[in-house]
XYZ file of C-alpha atoms in Angstrom:
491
model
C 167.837 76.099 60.724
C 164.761 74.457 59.546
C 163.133 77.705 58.945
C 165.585 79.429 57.150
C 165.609 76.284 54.771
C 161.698 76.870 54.080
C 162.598 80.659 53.735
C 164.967 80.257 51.355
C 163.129 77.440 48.860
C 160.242 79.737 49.191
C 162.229 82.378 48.017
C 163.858 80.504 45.140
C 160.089 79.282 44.083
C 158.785 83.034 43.793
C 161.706 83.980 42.153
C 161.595 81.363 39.802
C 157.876 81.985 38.850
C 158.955 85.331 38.338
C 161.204 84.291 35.847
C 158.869 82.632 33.377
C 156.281 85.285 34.411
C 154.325 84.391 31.148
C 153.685 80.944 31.975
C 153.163 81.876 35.661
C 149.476 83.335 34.419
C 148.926 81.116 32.352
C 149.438 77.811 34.909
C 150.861 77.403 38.446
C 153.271 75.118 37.933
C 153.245 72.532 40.518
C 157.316 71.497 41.797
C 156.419 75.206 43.501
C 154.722 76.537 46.034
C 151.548 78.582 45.039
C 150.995 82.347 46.278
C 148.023 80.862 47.939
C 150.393 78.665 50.134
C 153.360 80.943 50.514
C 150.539 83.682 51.864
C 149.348 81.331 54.291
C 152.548 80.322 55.824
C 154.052 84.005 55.531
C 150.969 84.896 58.279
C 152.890 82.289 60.743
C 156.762 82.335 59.758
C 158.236 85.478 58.679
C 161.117 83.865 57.172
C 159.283 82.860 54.501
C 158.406 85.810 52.700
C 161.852 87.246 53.639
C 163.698 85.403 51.371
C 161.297 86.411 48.848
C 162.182 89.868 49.650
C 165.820 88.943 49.395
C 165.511 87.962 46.372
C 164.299 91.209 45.280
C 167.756 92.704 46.433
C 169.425 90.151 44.230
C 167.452 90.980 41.600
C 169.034 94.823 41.992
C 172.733 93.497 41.080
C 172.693 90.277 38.859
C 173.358 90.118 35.720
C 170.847 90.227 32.387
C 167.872 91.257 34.949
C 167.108 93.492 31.950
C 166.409 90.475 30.010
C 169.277 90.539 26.918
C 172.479 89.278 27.149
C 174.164 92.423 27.122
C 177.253 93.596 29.327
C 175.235 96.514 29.898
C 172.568 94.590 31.369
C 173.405 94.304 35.416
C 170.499 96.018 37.342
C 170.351 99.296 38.763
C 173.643 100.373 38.639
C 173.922 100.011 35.149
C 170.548 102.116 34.872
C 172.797 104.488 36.945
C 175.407 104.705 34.124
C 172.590 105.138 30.949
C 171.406 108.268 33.060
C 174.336 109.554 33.854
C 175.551 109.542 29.778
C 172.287 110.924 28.468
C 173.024 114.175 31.494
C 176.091 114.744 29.960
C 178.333 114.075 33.166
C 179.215 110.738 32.128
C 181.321 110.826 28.672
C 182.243 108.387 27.124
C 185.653 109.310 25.711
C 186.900 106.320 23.973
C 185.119 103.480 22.274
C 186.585 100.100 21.216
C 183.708 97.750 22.197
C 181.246 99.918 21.015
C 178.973 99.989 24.649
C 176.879 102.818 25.082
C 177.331 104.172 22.085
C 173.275 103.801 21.137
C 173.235 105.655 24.494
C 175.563 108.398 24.189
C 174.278 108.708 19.949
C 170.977 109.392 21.203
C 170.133 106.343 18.647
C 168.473 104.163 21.478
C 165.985 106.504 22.617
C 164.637 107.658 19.513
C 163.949 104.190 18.311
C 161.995 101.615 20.021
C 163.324 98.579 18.166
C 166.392 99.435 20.174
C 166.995 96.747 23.020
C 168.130 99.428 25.734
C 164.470 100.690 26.071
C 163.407 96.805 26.332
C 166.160 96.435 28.852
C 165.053 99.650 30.893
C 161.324 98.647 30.430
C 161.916 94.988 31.566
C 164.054 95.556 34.395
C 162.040 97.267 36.514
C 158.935 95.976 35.707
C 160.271 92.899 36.739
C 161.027 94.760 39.945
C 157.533 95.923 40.274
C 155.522 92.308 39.935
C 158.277 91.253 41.998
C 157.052 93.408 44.667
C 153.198 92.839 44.070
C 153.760 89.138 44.732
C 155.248 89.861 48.257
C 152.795 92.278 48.787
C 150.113 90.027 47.892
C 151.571 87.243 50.083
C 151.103 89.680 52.908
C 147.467 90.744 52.125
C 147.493 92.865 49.602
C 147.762 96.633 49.209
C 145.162 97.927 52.372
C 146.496 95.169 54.593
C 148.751 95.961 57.395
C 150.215 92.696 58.801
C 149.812 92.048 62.551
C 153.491 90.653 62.637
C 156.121 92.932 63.658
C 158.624 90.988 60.874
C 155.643 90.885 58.308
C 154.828 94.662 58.458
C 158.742 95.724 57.857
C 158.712 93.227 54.759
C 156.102 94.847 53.372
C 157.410 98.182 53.631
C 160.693 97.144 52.198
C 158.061 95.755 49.511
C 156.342 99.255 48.667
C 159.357 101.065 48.668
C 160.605 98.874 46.031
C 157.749 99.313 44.257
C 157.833 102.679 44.251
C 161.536 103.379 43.614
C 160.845 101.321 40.520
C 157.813 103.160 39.300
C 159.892 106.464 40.329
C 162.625 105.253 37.680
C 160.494 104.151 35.537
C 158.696 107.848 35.180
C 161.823 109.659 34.894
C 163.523 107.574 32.367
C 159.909 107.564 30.252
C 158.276 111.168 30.435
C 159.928 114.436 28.814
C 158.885 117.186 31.401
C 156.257 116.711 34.387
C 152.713 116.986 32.724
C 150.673 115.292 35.570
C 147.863 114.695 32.829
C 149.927 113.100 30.103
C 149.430 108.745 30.054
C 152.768 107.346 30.527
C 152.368 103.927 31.981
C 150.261 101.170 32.917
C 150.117 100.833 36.282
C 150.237 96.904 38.169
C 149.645 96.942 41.576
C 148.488 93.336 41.674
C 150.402 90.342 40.621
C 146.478 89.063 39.009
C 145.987 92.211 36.579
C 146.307 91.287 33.171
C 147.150 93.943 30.301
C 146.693 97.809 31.345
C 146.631 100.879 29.465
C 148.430 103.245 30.542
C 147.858 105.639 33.168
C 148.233 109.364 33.854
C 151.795 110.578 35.578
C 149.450 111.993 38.206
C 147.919 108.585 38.501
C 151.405 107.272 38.875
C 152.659 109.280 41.375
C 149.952 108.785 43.514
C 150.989 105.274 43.744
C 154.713 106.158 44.325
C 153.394 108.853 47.076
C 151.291 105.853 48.727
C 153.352 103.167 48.935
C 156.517 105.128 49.969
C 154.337 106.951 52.791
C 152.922 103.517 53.756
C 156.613 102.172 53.669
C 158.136 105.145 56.124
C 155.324 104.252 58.460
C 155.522 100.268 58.011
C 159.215 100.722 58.708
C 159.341 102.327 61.726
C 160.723 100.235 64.346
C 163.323 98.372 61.721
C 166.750 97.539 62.348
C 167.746 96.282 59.488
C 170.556 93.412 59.306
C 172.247 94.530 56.463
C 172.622 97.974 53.884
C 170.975 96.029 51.167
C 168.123 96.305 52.771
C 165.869 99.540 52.718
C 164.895 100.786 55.919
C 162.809 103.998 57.073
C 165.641 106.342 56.285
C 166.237 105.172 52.766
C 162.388 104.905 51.940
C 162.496 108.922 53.184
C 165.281 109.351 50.879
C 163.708 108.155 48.026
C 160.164 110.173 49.176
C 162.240 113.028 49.075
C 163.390 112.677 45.742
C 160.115 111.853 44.028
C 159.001 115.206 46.051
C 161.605 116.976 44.232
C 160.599 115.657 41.377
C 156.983 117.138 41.718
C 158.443 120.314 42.805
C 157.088 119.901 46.533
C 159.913 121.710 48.182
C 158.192 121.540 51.881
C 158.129 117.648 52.235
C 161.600 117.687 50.794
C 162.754 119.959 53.544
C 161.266 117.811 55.747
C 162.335 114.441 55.007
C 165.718 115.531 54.719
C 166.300 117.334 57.631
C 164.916 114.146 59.610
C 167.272 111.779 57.791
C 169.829 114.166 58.406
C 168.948 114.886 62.219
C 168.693 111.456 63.082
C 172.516 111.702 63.073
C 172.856 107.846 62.021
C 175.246 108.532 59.027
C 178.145 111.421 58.862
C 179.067 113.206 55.698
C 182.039 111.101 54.165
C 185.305 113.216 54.827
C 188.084 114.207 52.651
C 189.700 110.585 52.759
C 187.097 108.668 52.352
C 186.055 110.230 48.435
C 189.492 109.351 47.788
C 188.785 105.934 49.097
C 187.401 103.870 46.467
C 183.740 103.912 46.942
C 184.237 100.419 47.390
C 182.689 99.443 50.919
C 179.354 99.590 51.874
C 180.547 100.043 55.883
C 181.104 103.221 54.839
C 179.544 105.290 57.391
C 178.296 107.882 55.270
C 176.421 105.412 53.157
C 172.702 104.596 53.387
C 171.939 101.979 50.897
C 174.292 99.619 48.949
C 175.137 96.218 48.498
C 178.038 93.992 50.452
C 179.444 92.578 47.138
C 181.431 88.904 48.049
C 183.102 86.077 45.796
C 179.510 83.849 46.365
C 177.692 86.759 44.160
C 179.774 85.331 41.793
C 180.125 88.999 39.911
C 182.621 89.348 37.091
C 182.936 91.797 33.852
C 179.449 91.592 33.591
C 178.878 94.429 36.389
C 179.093 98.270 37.178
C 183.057 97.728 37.829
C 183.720 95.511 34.826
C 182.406 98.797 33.019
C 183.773 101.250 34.789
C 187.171 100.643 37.175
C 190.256 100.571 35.460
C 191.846 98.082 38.042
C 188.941 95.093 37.892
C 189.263 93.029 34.595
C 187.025 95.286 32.822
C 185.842 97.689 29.289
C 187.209 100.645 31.395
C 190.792 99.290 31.138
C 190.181 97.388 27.911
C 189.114 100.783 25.744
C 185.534 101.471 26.519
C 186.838 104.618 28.552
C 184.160 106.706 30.824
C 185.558 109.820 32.479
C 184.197 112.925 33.279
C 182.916 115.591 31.255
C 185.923 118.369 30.839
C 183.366 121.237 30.974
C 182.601 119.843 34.848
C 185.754 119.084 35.562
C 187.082 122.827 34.297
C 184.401 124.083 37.470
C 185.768 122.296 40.063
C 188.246 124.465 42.293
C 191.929 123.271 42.591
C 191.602 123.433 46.142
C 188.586 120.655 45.968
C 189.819 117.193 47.421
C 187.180 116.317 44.644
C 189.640 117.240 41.634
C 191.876 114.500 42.584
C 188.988 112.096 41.933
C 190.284 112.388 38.221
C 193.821 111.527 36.388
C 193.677 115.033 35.203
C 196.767 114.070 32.059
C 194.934 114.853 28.284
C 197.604 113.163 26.910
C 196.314 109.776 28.514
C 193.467 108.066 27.572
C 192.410 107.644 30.577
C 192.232 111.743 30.900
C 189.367 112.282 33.324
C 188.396 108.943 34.290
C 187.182 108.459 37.659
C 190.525 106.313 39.022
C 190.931 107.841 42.537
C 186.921 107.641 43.382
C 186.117 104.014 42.562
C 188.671 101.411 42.475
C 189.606 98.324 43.420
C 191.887 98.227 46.814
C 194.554 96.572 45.129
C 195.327 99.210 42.312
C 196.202 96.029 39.715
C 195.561 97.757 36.084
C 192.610 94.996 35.102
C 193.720 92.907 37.964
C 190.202 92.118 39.850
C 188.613 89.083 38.050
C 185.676 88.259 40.570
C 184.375 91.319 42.234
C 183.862 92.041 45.591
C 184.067 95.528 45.719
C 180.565 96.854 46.849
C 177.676 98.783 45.099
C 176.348 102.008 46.223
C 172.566 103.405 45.766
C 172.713 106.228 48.363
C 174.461 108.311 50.446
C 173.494 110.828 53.589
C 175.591 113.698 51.428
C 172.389 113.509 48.742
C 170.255 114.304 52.090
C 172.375 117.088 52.928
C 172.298 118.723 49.016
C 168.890 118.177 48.353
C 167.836 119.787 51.822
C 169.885 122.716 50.337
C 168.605 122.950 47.259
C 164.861 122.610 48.347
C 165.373 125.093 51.450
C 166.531 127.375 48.429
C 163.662 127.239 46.384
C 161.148 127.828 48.988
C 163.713 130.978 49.997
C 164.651 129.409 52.970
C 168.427 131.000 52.374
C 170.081 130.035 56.081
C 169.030 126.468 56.414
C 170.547 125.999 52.091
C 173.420 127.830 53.166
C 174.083 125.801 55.898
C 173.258 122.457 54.334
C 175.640 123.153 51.499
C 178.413 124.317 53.654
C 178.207 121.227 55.665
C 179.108 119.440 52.860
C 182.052 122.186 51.600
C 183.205 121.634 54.604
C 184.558 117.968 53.709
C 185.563 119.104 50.486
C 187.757 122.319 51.290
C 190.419 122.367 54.373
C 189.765 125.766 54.540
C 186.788 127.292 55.412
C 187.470 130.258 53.406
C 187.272 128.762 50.491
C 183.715 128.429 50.807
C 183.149 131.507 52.425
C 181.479 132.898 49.170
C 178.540 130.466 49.842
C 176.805 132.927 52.367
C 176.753 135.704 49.628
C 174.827 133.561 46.999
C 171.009 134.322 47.266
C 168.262 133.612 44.978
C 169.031 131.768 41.275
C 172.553 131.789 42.041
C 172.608 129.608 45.081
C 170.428 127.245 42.870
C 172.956 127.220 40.383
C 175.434 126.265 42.895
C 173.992 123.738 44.691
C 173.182 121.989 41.005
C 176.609 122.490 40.773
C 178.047 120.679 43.673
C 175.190 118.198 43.027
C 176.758 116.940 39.617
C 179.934 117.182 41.204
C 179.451 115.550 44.480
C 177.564 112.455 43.069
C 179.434 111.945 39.594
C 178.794 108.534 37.974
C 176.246 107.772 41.198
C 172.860 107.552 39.156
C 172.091 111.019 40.499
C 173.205 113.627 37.680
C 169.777 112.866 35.639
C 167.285 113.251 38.302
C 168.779 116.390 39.480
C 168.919 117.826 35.573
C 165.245 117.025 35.076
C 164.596 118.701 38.955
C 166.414 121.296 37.562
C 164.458 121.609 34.471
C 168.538 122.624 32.819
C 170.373 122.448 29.736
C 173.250 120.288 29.080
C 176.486 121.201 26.905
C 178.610 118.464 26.198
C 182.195 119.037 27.024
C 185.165 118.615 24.207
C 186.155 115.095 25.990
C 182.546 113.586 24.380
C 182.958 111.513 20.945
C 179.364 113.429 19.840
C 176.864 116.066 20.266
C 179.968 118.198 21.399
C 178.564 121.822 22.420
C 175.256 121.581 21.287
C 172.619 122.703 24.058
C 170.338 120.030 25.039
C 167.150 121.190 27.345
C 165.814 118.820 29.877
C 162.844 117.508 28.173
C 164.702 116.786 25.301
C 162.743 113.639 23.758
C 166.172 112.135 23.090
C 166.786 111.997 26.542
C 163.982 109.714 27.353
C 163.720 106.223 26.690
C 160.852 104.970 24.042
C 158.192 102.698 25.196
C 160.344 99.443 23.499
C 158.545 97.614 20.565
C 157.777 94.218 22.810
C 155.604 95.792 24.999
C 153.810 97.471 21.943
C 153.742 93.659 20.419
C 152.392 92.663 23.542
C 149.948 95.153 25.332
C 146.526 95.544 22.556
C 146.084 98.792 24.726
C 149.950 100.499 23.899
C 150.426 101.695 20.439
């Protein structure tokens, strides 16, 4: 009991330096521990730097992480919802409180006096020194600690890391040119200033530390989803692969997440089942939401669930695009995600996917319905749709159909899968990508991936039918005007 005590204070006093990061270099402030003393107890007591690392996790859900006071401003899943309204899946369809609407205007990210590229910036750079502190507490980048406990916290460490810098790279660069600068790189909590570095430069480090985390991680059982383990730091591997267009070691990682046989698909009832439960077998990563999180309407389901106390159910409505939802067959348990009534306003919202158990129209005050960031089915799609682009047509078939299969109670109504071969069977699998994964955080990677073109549906309140390419600058965030302010090497 003693030790989880220490842990936790030692947690709370890296966390807190975190907080007032500016002072932090400037002075060490002394009712906390140093680095210098957390390091050297870390080497003895794994508990110590644990509930540093748990703290990280927190980090990934509370709210104003992003630094404003914003009711957009709740940690990664409300990064999810930005990416899925500048793809075009996400619309929003009615606005009374006026969220999102710098988003969905394209206003935001063609002005960097605008506080959602601040709160984008912030966020996960906050992540990132976050991570170099632990990582520093454990040795530093080349060390590999002798301590079973020790070497799994640092891999949790450089996945974070990486997932952040991953984020960070989509959200900031058009296209993929490996030699354009696009961020300064920190990879030690000491580094003052730095200019920025190439994308090439920057996905070398993701690459790294995410191959160091797989192998660091081996051996893990973890205690809880929150936590990443070696299957979720493949998952995220294989994304940033996709990303680069490295097909192979997307195949790869996949198929071992997928072979391992730890998580099944999620069946027909359980997309109807709220998304609301991180026990959910089919889900890799996510967060066990309880009363002592002390979540309200300041959080992914005060923005999106009808039945929480929330801008979904006051007039801030998010639904689906109608162009998507015009492509899904009738015969997909997937339609019945959506109230499908255009004479509501809540035509196309999302009220059979995610939802509060208790179906009470604004009813949940205090959340406790859980947060997902990944699921096996992403495995199974992206294994498709890299197996197709390397012309691998049996194993993409397969992969997709063993998620149609879930989807469709009759096999025959997927049976047009196996006669899809070259740009077409891309096109499909992008297809049941958006659809699979709608308002998941997933619909912007796999447009960029994708290199498409987004048409707004008629459901949008702007941009309605005009084609929008991938690379787009309004569909990248600006590099916000604090860290101009504040870095002599940005301009």
């Amino acid at each position: 009991m003693r030790n989880k005590i220490y842990s936790i204070l030692c947690g709370f006093a890296i966390l807190s330096m975190l907080g007032c990061s500016e002072d932090y270099l400037e002075v060490q402030p002394s009712e906390f521990l140093t680095a210098e003393q957390v390091a050297e107890a870390a080497a003895n007591n794994p508990e110590v730097i644990a509930g540093s690392m748990s703290g990280i996790y927190t980090l990934m859900f509370q709210a104003f992480t992003g630094g404003t006071g914003g009711h957009d401003d709740f940690g990664q899943k409300g990064y999810d919802i930005f990416s899925d309204m500048l793809s075009g899946d996400l619309a929003l369809t009615v606005s009374t409180y006026g969220w999102y609407r710098t988003i969905t205007e394209f206003q935001a990210t063609q002005d960097f006096t605008f506080n959602d590229n601040y709160q984008v910036w912030r966020y996960y750079f906050r992540l990132i020194r976050s991570a170099n502190l632990v990582i520093d507490a454990l040795g530093g980048n080349d060390a590999t600690p002798e301590i079973a406990e020790n070497r799994y916290i640092m891999g949790q460490a450089k996945a974070m890391r990486a997932h952040s810098y991953f984020y960070l790279a989509q959200f900031f660069q058009e296209g993929l040119d490996l030699s354009e600068e696009i961020l300064p790189i920190y990879d030690d909590p000491s580094l003052p200033n730095q200019p920025k570095s190439t994308a090439q430069e920057v996905y070398n480090l993701i690459v790294d530390d995410l191959t160091d985390a797989i192998s660091l991680l081996d051996g893990f059982n973890r205690s809880a989803k929150t936590q990443i383990d070696k299957s979720v730091a493949q998952g995220i591997l294989a994304y940033v692969h996709a990303a680069l267009g490295n097909y192979a070691e997307v195949k790869t990682l996949t198929a071992d997440v997928i072979n391992s046989g730890t998580y099944p698909i999620m069946d027909a009832t359980e997309v109807l089942g709220g998304f609301n439960d991180v026990n959910t077998p089919g889900w890799m990563w996510g967060v066990d939401i309880t009363t002592d999180n002390g979540i309200n309407l300041v959080s992914w389901w005060g923005q999106m669930d009808r039945y929480t106390y929330s801008y979904q159910w006051a007039g801030d409505r998010k639904a689906l695009d109608q162009g998507l939802f015009d492509q899904i067959p009738a015969n997909d348990v997937r339609k019945g995600q959506f109230l499908n009534n255009p004479n509501s306003s809540y035509h196309l919202v999302a009220q059979n996917k995610f939802y509060d158990p208790a179906r009470v129209t604004g009813g949940q005050r205090t959340v406790t319905t859980d947060y997902i960031y990944m699921r096996v089915a992403e495995m199974y799609l992206l294994n498709a749709e890299a197996a197709a682009k390397t012309g691998d047509l049996i194993t993409a078939r397969n992969s997709l159909k063993a998620l149609l299969a879930e989807r469709f109670a009759d096999p025959l109504d997927y049976a047009y899968v196996d006669l899809l071969t070259g740009q077409a069977l891309i096109d499909e699998i992008y297809l049941q990508t958006r659809i699979e994964f709608f308002a998941e955080g997933k619909s912007y990677l796999a447009m960029k991936r994708n290199q498409a073109t987004i048409v707004r549906g008629s459901n949008h309140l702007s941009f309605v039918g005009e084609p929008i390419p991938y690379d787009d600058d309004r569909l990248t965030f600006e590099i916000p005007q604090a860290e101009i302010q504040n870095n002599p090497f940005i301009n």
